[in-house]
Each structure stands twice: as C-alpha cells, then as structure tokens.
XYZ file of C-alpha atoms in Angstrom:
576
model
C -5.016 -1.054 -0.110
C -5.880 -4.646 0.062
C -5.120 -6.734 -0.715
C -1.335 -8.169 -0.528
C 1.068 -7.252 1.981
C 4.001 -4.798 0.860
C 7.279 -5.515 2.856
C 8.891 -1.974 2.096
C 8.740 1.077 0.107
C 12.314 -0.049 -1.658
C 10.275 -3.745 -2.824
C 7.608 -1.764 -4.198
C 9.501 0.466 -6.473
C 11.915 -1.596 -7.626
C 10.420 -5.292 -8.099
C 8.285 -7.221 -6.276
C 10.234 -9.461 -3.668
C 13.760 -8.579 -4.465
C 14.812 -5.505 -2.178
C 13.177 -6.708 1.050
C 15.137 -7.900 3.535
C 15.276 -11.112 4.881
C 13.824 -10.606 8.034
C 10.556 -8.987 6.598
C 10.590 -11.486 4.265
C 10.089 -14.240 6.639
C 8.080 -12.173 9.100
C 4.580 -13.907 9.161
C 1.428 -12.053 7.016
C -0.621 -11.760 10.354
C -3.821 -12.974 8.250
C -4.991 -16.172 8.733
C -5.723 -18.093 6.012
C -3.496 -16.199 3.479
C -0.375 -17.862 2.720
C 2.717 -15.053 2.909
C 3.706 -16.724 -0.780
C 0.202 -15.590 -2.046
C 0.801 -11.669 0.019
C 4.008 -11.285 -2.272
C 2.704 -11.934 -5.653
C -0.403 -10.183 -4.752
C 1.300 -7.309 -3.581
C 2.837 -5.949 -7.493
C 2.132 -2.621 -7.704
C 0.582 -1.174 -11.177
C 3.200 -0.466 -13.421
C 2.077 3.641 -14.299
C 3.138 6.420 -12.403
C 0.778 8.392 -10.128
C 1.877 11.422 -12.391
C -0.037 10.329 -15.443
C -3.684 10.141 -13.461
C -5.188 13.478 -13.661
C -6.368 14.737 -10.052
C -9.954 14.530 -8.744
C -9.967 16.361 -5.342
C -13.499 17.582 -5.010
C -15.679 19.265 -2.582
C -17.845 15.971 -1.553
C -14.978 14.029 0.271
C -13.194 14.870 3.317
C -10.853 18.311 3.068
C -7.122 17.717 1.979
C -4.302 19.693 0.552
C -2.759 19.265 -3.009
C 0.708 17.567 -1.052
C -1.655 14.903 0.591
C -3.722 14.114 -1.821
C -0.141 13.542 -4.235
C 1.424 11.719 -1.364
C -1.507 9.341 -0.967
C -2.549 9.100 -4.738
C 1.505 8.052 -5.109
C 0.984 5.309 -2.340
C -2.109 3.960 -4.317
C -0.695 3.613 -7.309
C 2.541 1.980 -5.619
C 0.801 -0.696 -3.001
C -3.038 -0.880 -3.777
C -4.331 -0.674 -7.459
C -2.248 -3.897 -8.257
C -5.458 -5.183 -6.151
C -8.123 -2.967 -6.190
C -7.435 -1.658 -9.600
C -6.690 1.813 -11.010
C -10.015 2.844 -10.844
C -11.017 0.729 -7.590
C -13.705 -0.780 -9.106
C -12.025 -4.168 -7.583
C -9.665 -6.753 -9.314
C -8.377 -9.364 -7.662
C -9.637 -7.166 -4.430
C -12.406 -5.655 -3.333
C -14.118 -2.462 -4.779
C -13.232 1.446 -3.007
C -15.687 3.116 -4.558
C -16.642 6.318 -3.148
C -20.283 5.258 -2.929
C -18.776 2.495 -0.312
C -15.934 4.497 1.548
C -17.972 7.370 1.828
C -20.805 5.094 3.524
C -18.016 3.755 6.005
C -16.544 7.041 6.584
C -12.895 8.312 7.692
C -12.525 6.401 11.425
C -13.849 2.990 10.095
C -11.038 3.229 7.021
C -8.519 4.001 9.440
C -9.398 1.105 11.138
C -9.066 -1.186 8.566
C -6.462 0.654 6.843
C -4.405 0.103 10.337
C -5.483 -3.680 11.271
C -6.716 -4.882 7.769
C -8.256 -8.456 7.766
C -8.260 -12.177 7.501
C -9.324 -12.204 3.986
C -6.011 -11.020 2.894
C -6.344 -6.494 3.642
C -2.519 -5.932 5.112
C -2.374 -4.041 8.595
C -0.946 -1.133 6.504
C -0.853 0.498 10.119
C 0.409 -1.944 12.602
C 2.922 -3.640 10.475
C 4.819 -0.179 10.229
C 4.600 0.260 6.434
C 2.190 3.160 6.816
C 2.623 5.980 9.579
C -0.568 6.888 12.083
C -0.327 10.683 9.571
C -0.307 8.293 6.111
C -3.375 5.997 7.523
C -5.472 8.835 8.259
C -4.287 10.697 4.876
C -5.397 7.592 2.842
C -8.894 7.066 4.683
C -9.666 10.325 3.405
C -8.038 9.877 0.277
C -10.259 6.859 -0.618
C -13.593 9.528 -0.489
C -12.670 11.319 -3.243
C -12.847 10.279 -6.632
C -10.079 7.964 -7.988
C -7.373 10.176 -10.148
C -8.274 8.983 -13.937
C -5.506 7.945 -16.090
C -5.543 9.060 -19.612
C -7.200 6.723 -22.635
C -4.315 5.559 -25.154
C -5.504 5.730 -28.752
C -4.631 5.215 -32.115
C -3.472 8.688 -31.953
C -1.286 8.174 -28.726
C -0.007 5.082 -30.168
C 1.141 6.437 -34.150
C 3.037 8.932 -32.294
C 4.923 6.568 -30.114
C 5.565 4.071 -33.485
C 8.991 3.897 -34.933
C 10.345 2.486 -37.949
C 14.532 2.148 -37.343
C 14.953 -0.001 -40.627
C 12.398 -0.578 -42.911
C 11.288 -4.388 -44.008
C 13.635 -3.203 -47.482
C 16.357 -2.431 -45.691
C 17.068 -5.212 -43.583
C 19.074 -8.157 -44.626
C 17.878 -10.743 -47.394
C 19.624 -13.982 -44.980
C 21.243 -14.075 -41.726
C 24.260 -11.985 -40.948
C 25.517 -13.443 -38.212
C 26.953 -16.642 -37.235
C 24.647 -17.272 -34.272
C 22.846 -20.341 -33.402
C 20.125 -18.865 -33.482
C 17.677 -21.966 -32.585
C 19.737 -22.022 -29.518
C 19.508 -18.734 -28.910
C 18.082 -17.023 -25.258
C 16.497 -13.749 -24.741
C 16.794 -13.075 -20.999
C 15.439 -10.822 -19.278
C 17.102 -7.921 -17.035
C 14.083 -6.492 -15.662
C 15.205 -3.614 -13.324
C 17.813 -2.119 -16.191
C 14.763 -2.097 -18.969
C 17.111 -4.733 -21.453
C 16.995 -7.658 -22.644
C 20.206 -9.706 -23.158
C 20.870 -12.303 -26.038
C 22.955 -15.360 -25.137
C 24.594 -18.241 -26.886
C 22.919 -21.197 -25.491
C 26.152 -23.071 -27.189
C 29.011 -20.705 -26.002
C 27.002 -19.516 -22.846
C 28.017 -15.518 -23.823
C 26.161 -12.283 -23.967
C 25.469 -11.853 -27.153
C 24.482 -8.154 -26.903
C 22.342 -6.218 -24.394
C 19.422 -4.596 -26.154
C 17.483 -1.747 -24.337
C 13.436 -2.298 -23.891
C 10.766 -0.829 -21.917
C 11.115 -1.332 -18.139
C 11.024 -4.687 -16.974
C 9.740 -6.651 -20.077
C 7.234 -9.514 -19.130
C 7.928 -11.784 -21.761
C 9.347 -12.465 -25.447
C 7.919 -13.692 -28.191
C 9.364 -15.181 -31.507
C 8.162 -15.015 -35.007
C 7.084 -17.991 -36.398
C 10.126 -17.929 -38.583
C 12.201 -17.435 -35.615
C 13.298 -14.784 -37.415
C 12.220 -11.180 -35.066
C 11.952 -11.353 -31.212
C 9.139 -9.335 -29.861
C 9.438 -8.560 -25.992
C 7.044 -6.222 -24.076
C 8.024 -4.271 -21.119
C 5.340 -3.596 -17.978
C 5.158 0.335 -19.390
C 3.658 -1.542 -22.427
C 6.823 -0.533 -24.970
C 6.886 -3.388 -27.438
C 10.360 -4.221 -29.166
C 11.010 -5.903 -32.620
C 14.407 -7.202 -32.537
C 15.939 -8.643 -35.900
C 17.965 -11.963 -35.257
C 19.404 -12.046 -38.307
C 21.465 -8.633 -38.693
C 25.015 -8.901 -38.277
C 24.246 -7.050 -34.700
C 20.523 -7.663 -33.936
C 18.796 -4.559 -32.706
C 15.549 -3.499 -32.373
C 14.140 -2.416 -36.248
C 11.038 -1.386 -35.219
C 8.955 -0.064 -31.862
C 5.746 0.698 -30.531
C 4.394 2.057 -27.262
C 1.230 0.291 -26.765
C -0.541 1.642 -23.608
C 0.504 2.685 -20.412
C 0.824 -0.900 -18.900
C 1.353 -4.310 -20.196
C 1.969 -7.793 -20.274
C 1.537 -9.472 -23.850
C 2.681 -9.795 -27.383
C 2.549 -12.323 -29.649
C 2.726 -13.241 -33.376
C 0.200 -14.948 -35.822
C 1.362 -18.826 -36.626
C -1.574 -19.821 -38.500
C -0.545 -21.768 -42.057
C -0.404 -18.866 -44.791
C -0.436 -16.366 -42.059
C 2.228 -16.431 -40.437
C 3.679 -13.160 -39.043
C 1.497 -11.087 -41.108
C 0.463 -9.624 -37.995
C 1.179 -8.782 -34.113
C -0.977 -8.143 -31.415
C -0.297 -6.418 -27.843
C -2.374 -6.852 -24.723
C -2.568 -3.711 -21.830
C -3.408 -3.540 -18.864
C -4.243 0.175 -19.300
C -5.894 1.236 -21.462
C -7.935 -2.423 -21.054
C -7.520 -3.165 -24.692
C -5.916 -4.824 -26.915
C -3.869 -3.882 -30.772
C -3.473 -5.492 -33.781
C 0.107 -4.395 -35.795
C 1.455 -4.936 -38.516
C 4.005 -8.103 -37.852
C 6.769 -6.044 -40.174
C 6.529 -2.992 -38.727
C 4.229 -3.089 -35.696
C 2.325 -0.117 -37.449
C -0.941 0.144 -35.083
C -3.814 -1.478 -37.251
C -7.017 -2.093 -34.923
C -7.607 -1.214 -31.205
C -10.091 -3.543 -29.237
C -11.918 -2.444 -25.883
C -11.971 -5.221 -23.566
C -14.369 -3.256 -21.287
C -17.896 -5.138 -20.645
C -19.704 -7.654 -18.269
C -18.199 -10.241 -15.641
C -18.883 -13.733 -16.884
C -19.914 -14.657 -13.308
C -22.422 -11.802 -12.173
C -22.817 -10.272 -15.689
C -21.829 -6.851 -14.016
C -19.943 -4.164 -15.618
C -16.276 -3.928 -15.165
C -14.356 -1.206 -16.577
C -10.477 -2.044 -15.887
C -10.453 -5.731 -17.160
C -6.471 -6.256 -17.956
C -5.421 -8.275 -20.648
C -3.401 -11.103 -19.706
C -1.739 -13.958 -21.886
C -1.945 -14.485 -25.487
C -1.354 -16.755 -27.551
C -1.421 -17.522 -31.033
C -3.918 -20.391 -32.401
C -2.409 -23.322 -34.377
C -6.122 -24.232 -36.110
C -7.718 -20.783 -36.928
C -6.357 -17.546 -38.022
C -7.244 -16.567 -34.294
C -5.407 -14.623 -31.601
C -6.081 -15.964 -28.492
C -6.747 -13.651 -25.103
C -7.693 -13.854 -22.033
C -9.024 -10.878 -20.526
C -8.494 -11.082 -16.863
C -11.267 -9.617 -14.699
C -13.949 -10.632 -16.731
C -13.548 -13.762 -17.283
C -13.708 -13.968 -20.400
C -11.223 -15.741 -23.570
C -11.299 -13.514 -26.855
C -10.950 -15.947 -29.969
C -9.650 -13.003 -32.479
C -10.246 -13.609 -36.117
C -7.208 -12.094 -37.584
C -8.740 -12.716 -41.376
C -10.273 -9.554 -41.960
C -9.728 -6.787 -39.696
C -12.308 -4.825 -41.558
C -14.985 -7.116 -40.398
C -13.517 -8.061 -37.179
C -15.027 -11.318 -35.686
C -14.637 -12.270 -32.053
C -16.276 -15.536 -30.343
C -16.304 -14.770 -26.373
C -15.776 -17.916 -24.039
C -16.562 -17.605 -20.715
C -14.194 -19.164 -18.876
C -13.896 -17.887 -15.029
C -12.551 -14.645 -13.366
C -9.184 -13.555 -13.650
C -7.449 -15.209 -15.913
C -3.389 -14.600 -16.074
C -1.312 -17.284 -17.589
C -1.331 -20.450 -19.831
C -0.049 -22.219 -22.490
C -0.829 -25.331 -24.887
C -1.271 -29.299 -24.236
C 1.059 -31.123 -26.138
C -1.194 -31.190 -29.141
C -1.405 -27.297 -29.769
C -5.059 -28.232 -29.537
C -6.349 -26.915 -25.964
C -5.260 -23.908 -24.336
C -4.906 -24.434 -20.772
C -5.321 -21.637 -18.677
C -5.214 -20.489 -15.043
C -8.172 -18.554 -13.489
C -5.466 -17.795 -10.917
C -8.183 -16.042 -8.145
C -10.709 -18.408 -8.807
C -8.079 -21.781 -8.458
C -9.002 -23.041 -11.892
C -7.656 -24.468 -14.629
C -9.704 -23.768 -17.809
C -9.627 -25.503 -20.932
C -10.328 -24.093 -24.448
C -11.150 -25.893 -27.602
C -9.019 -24.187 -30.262
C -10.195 -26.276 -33.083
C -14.408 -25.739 -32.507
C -13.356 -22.440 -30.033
C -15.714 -23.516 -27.373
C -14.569 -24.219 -23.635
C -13.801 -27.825 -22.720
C -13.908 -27.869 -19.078
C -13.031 -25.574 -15.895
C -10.613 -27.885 -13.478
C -10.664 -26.873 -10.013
C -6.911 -26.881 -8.805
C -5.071 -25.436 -5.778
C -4.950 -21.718 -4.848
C -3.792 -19.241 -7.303
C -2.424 -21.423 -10.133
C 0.942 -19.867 -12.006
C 1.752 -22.124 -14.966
C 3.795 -19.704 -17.239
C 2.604 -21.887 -19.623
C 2.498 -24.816 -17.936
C 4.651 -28.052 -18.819
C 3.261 -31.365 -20.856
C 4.822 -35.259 -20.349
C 3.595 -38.965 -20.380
C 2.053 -39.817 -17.108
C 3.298 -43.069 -16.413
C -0.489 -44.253 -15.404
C -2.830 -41.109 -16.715
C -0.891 -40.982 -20.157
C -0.632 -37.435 -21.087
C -1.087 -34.459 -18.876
C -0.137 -30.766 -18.471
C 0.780 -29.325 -14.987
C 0.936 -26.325 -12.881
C 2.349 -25.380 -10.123
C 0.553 -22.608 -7.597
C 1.365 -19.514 -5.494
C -0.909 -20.183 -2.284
C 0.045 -23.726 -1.565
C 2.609 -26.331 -2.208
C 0.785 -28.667 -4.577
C 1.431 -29.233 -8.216
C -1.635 -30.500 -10.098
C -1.898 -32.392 -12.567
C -4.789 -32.581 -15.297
C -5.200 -35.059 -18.329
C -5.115 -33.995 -21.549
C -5.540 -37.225 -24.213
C -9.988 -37.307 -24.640
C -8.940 -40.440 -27.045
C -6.426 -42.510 -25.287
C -7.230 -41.535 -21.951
C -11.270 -40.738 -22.167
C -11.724 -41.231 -18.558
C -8.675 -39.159 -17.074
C -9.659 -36.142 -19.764
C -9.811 -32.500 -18.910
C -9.723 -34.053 -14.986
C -7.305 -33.618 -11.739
C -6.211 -36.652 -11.929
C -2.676 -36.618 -9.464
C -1.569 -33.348 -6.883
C 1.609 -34.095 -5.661
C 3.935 -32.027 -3.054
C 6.385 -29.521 -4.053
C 8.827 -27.413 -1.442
C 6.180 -24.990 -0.704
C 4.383 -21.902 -2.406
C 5.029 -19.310 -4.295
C 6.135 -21.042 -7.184
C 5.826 -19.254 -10.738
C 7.341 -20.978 -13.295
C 7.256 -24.990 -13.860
C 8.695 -26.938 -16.777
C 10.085 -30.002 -18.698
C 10.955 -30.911 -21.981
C 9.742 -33.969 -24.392
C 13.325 -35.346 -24.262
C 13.581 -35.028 -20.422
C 12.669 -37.491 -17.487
C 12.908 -34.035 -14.751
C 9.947 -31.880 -14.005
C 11.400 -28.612 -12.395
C 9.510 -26.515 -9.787
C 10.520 -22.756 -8.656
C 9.209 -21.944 -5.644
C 10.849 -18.284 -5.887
C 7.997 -15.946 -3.617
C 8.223 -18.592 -0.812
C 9.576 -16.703 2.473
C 11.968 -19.241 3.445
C 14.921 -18.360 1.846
C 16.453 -21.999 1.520
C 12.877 -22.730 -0.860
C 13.263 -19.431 -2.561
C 17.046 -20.411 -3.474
C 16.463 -23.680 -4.401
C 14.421 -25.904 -6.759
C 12.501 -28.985 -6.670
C 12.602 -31.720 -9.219
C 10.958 -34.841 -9.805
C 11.633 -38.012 -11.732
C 8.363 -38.018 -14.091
C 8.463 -41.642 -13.886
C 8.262 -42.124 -9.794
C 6.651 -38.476 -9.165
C 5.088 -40.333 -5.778
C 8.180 -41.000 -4.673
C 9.229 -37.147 -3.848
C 11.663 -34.740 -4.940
C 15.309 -33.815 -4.959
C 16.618 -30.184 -4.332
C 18.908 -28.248 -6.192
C 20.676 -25.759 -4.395
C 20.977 -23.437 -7.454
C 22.101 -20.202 -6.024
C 24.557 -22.035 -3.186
C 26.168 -23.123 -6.508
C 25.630 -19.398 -8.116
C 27.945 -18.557 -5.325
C 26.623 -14.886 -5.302
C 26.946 -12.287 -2.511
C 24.507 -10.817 0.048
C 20.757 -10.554 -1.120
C 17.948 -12.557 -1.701
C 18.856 -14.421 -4.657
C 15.436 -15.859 -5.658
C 15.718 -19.026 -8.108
C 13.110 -18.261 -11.085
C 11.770 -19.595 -14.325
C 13.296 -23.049 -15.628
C 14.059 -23.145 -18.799
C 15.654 -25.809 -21.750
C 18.295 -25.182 -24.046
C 16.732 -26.638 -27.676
C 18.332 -30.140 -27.197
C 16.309 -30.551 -23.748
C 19.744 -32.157 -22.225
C 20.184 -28.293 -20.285
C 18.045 -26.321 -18.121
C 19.143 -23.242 -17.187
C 17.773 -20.836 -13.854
C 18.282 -16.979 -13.125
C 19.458 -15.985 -9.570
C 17.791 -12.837 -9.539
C 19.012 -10.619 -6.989
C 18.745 -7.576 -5.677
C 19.595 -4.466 -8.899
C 22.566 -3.437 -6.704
C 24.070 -6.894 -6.086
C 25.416 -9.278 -8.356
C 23.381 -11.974 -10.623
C 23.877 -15.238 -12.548
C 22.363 -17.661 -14.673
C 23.020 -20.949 -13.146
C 23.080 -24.474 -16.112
C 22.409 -27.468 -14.767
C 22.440 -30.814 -16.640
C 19.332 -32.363 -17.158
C 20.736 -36.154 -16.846
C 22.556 -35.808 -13.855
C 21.288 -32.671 -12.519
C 24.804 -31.460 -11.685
C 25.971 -28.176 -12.066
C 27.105 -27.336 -15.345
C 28.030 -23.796 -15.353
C 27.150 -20.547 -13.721
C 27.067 -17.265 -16.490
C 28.304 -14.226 -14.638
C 28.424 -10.526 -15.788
C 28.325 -7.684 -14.764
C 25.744 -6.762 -17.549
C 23.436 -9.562 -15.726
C 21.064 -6.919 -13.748
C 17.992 -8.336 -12.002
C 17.847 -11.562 -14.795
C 14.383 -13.213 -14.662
C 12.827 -14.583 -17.558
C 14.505 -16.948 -20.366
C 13.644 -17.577 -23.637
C 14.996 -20.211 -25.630
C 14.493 -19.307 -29.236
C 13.645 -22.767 -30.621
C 11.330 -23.857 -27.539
C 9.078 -20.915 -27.646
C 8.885 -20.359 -31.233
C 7.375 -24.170 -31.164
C 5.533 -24.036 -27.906
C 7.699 -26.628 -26.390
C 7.349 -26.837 -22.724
C-alpha cells in the first residue's frame, strides 16, 4: 500500500480528505521528505469495488482463507491501487508484483507494511490504520496474484447505453428562460448529482442525478448539452435547452473514469464525444447526439521513459483541439499525449507525443494553440504544439503540479504566461507562453512565487480580472484549507491577501475545505465551494472580484459535498 497516507477508513470511502478529523488531519506524515499535502491527494483510492475483481487465491503464495483474502483484497482496492495500480504493476508507486513480494517474503512485508518509508510507503502499522492481524493478512495477500477486474467492451458498453429522448424529439429552441451562458453545473460529489444554478439569481436550478462523484463537465460547443462523467465512468448528456433540462441520453463507459469532452473543430463541432477510463485503460469515441459507443482505443503499450510495458495506463484529461479535427489525451502512466484524428474513424489515425510520466491535468494558453500539461509525478509542465502536433518543451516546475487547467494573464514584465499551482509545495510557477512577443521568456519558468502552502488543486483568473486565486484545499492546516490566497497580477512580488471564505460560509462543525475558483461569464464574480463533510452542511461562497468582499453565500440543503463549478460560458470557450 504505498504510497499516500490514509487518515481513516470513513476518508477512504467517502472522499478523499473530507471525513477525517482534524486532529489526524494535522498529525504529521512521519516520512521525511513527503509533504502531508502530497500524502492526501496521493492517498484516493480507485474508484471500483473489490467485488468486481475476480479472485486469484492460488496454491504458490502463502495459505489464506476466502474471508482474508476478501478482507485484504477490499483494503487494496480502498487504500493502495490508487498508487500501485489495480494490477500492481506500479503507477504513481512502486510495482507488487508477485515475482518481487514473493522474493521478499511474508516478515519483510510486514515490516514495511508496519513502518513503511521515507519515500512516501505509510506506516500502515504504527500509525494505527491497520491492526498487527490486517498487516500480516496483507503481507500474504500481496503473494498471490492480484484479483483481475473484468475488460469493458463494446458489448459491456451497448448494454449500459440509453437513449431517454431521441435527437427528434427534443426541442427545436430553448424552452426555458435560463441564462444559460451564465449558467453553473456544480458538482455534489458524495450524492452522485450534479446541480444547475443561476449564476444571475444564484438558485438551484434543478438537481440532476449522475454517476458517483462526477470529475468534471463538459459543454458542447454550442453550449447547448452538458456532458459530466462520474469516477464509476457513467457519462451524462444533459439538454440545456428543455423546459426542465435532464439527462437525454447516457452511457456507462468503463468501470472508472475521469474524462469527457466534445469535438470543437470548425465543421465538426459536436459530431462526436469521447470518454477517457481509468479501467478498462482505454478510451471511446460516441456519437455527440446520442453517445452511441462508436470506437474503443487501448491505451495499453510502452513507457515513454524506459520503453517498458505498462498495462494499467489511466487516461487522464482531454481536451478538444481548436486546429485539427483531433481529440487530445493524455494517457497517464505512459507518458504519452494521443493526438486523435476524429476524421475518419474507419481509418483511425493517432500521432503519439511523448511527453513525460503521468500526466493528469491541463488546459490551453491563451491562444488555444499549446496545451499545457502537468506530468504531476515527474514535476513538469509539458507543452504540446496543437497546430504541427509535436511537443514544444517539458518545463520543470515544483512537485506534483495541479493546474485544473491552469489560468492565462499579462505578466506585467514576461508578457503572457499560464500558471499552476502544486500539491507538494507552496510555489506557483509561472511559464511564458508568447514564442513571438516574448521569444526569450517562451515555453520557460520564468517567475515562482509563494502561495499559503500545498495542496492546492485548482488556480484561476479571468481576462477581465486583475486577481489570481489559489486553493490550497489538501493543506493540513485548517486555517489554509479554509481559506484562499489571491494576488494582484500586477504586483504578484508583493504577496498575497487571504480570504477567509468558509469563516464567511458560516457553516457548522467539519472540515470545510475551500476548492476550485471559478468566474461567473462577466469575470466581475468568482465563486468557491465549502465542501464539507456529506453529513454536515455546505455552501457556495461569491465573492466580488473588484473588491474581494463577500458577495453572497448559496445555502441548501440540496448542496451535498459541492466541489467542482462550471460556468457554462467559460468552459465552453476555454476561458481560464
């Protein structure tokens, strides 16, 4: 179980940092060298159930009954493939293969099960979270080979596809009276929904039910159907423009996911979908009217580093290209950015980039030129060409960069430049992105600067904005967590001022972790969730951009576990 430490058995099942308790929160990781901030993101647990993965209890590893090999197969799934992967074969951890565990045998894996080690293994044993009986269960566990989870084909996947109303059914112009530019899809990630608010009026809308907690959403490029994905990889098609919107059409892509996103290419524009899993490690092209299952890719293959063979490389962000009829996607183990010809399915064309290992998040410069992405394990920025699909540069940054997708504004000295914030440290780096006003300062580091702390996820600005907003919502001090940074882009040197967003919130007991920034279209609002605990009561805190007072605070008691915000207008243009 490397990897990342696990604070309690409630934090894994639930979400990841929101039922511990403040005390474990801020009780120190006990491995040098990795930041606590890094421990909690690391620490995710893979979104399947231990159910689906078919048993493998054989003869050549240590002897163990059906109940322990359940029990310990459960805890695997719940507190070590996030890191080692579903198959151990290693992800962002090290590989448990049974050619390696076997080797080291039952006492040494109790060992390091029990004290784990500087490079960032948890002391599953000492800290408490595992029992001497659940140690010595799991160093025999790891000798037998790893339960398999089952493939998810085009078979698996037309069975899960649904049709509610067909493309002739639905209405010829907007039904409703919404403001629908202004429009936010929110995420309520522990009650699997999605609510719609009125950026003008600041209501609910209606609460839609998804897949369990859905990662992101994703607008047509007519702004017309909202796509969101939930982690068990159920994909939603919402249609804005029915009197009540509701989900018209659905799709079960895998087992676990993370992606979706819509073709925006001139002429092809929403002619198609495409879905990214982390299991199966693959990726679909839909129809963009229906999401009927057209084309399943296998993003199994080689490292881009040692050229070894990986067979669990997840797919992470995608994006849609603005100068090909290309999907973009970053496949995250490998290394490796997909540049998906969309054109012909039939003759399928994919240019590989290799880029550097694991690869999670991005987002565009301000051109919608160069796809910046973060190589979050290896603390590197890369940069992709969309326009001659070859790979600019790879930035070295700070440890484990986590743009979302990043913001773009006018350095007042470097001219333009696209940031990120990072989960192990508290810097916020900043790389140029102008090759012909600013040739020298190009695909470069050219400013870090000092935010609260780490553990930040989201960062973000507007083009009609002077703030630059930093979360810092996995940090263990619960004053960082609550609050925000923000920085005048024109004196960034000159430090930061701190919202207190969920003192304002004025919220119960729990840990009320500030997350995700995000404008309202006009760029004069940003708004924050105060996610809390699925028991205890949430808001959405709006704060004026110009004055950075409080604006309002959107309670209800529909508001369960609210993390990510989508503004329709913003991310149907890329605007951040």
């Amino acid at each position: 179980m490397n990897s990342r430490k696990l604070f309690s058995s409630a934090f894994v099942l639930s979400s990841l940092a929101l039922a511990m308790t403040t005390a474990i929160a801020q009780t120190p990781s006990g491995h040098p060298g990795t930041p606590e901030e890094s421990l909690r993101y690391e620490g995710a647990p893979t979104g399947m159930s231990s159910k689906q993965a078919k048993d493998m209890v054989n003869t050549d590893g240590p002897a163990m009954t059906k109940d322990e090999f359940d029990h310990a197969k459960r805890i695997f799934f719940e507190r070590c493939a996030g890191c080692h992967g579903v198959l151990r074969k290693g992800a962002t951890g090290k590989p448990l293969t049974t050619d390696i565990t076997r080797e080291r045998g039952t006492e040494y894996l109790k060992t390091f099960i029990t004290y784990g080690s500087p490079a960032g293994m948890p002391n599953w044993g000492t800290s408490g979270d595992m029992s001497e009986e659940e140690v010595d269960m799991m160093a025999r566990y790891l000798q037998h080979e790893p339960p398999q989870p089952p493939e998810y084909g085009m078979k698996e996947m037309k069975a899960s596809w649904k049709v509610l109303v067909p493309p002739d059914q639905r209405p010829k112009r907007q039904m409703n009276k919404l403001n629908l530019a202004n429009l936010f899809s929110v995420t309520l990630r522990d009650a699997g929904q999605i609510a719609l608010i009125d950026g003008d009026s600041k209501k609910i809308v209606s609460v839609i039910k998804t897949g369990y907690a859905v990662h992101i959403s994703r607008l047509s490029a007519s702004g017309r159907y909202l796509f969101v994905i939930g982690r068990d990889a159920k994909i939603n098609m919402i249609d804005l423009w029915m009197k009540e919107p509701a989900t018209v059409a659905e799709l079960k892509a895998g087992m676990e996911a993370r992606s979706v996103e819509t073709s925006k290419y001139k002429g092809w524009e929403d002619k198609y979908a495409i879905a990214g899993t982390y299991w199966p490690p693959q990726f679909v092209v839909m129809d963009g009217e229906t999401l009927e299952p057209l084309k399943i890719v296998a993003t199994r293959g080689m490292t881009v580093d040692t050229q070894e063979y990986h067979p669990e490389p997840r797919v992470a962000a995608i994006v849609a290209s603005h100068e090909h009829p290309e999907f973009i996607v970053n496949v995250k183990e490998t290394g490796k950015i997909l540049m998906v010809d969309y054109s012909d399915l039939d003759n399928l064309k994919i240019t590989t980039i290799g880029a550097a290992r694991f690869l999670h998040d991005g987002g565009w410069d301000a051109t919608q030129r160069y796809f910046m992405t973060a190589a979050n394990k290896s603390n590197k920025i890369a940069v992709v060409d969309s326009k001659q699909d070859k790979l600019t540069a790879l930035v070295d940054v700070g440890l484990i960069p986590h743009p979302g997708r990043g913001a773009n504004f006018v350095h007042p000295k470097f001219g333009p430049v696209w940031a990120t914030s990072h989960l192990g440290d508290m810097t916020i780096a900043l790389i140029g992105t102008d090759p012909k006003g600013h040739p020298k300062q190009a695909w470069k580091l050219v400013q870090s600067i000092n935010g609260q702390g780490g553990g930040s996820l989201f960062i973000k600005t507007h083009p009609k904005s002077k703030n630059l907003y930093v979360d810092t919502a996995l940090n263990p001090d619960p004053k960082v967590s609550q609050s925000v940074a923000v920085f005048n882009i024109a004196a960034l040197d000159k430090g930061f001022d701190v919202l207190p967003i969920a003192d304002w919130a004025k919220l119960g007991d729990g840990p009320k972790r500030v997350v995700q920034p995000e404008f309202n279209k006009a760029g004069d609002e940003v708004w924050f969730s105060v996610w809390n605990g699925k028991t205890q009561e949430s808001a959405l805190v709006v704060v004026d951009d110009k004055t950075r007072a409080l604006k309002t605070v959107i309670k209800d008691s529909r508001l369960i576990t609210p993390t990510g915000k989508f503004n329709v207008y913003n991310t149907m243009h890329d605007i951040y």
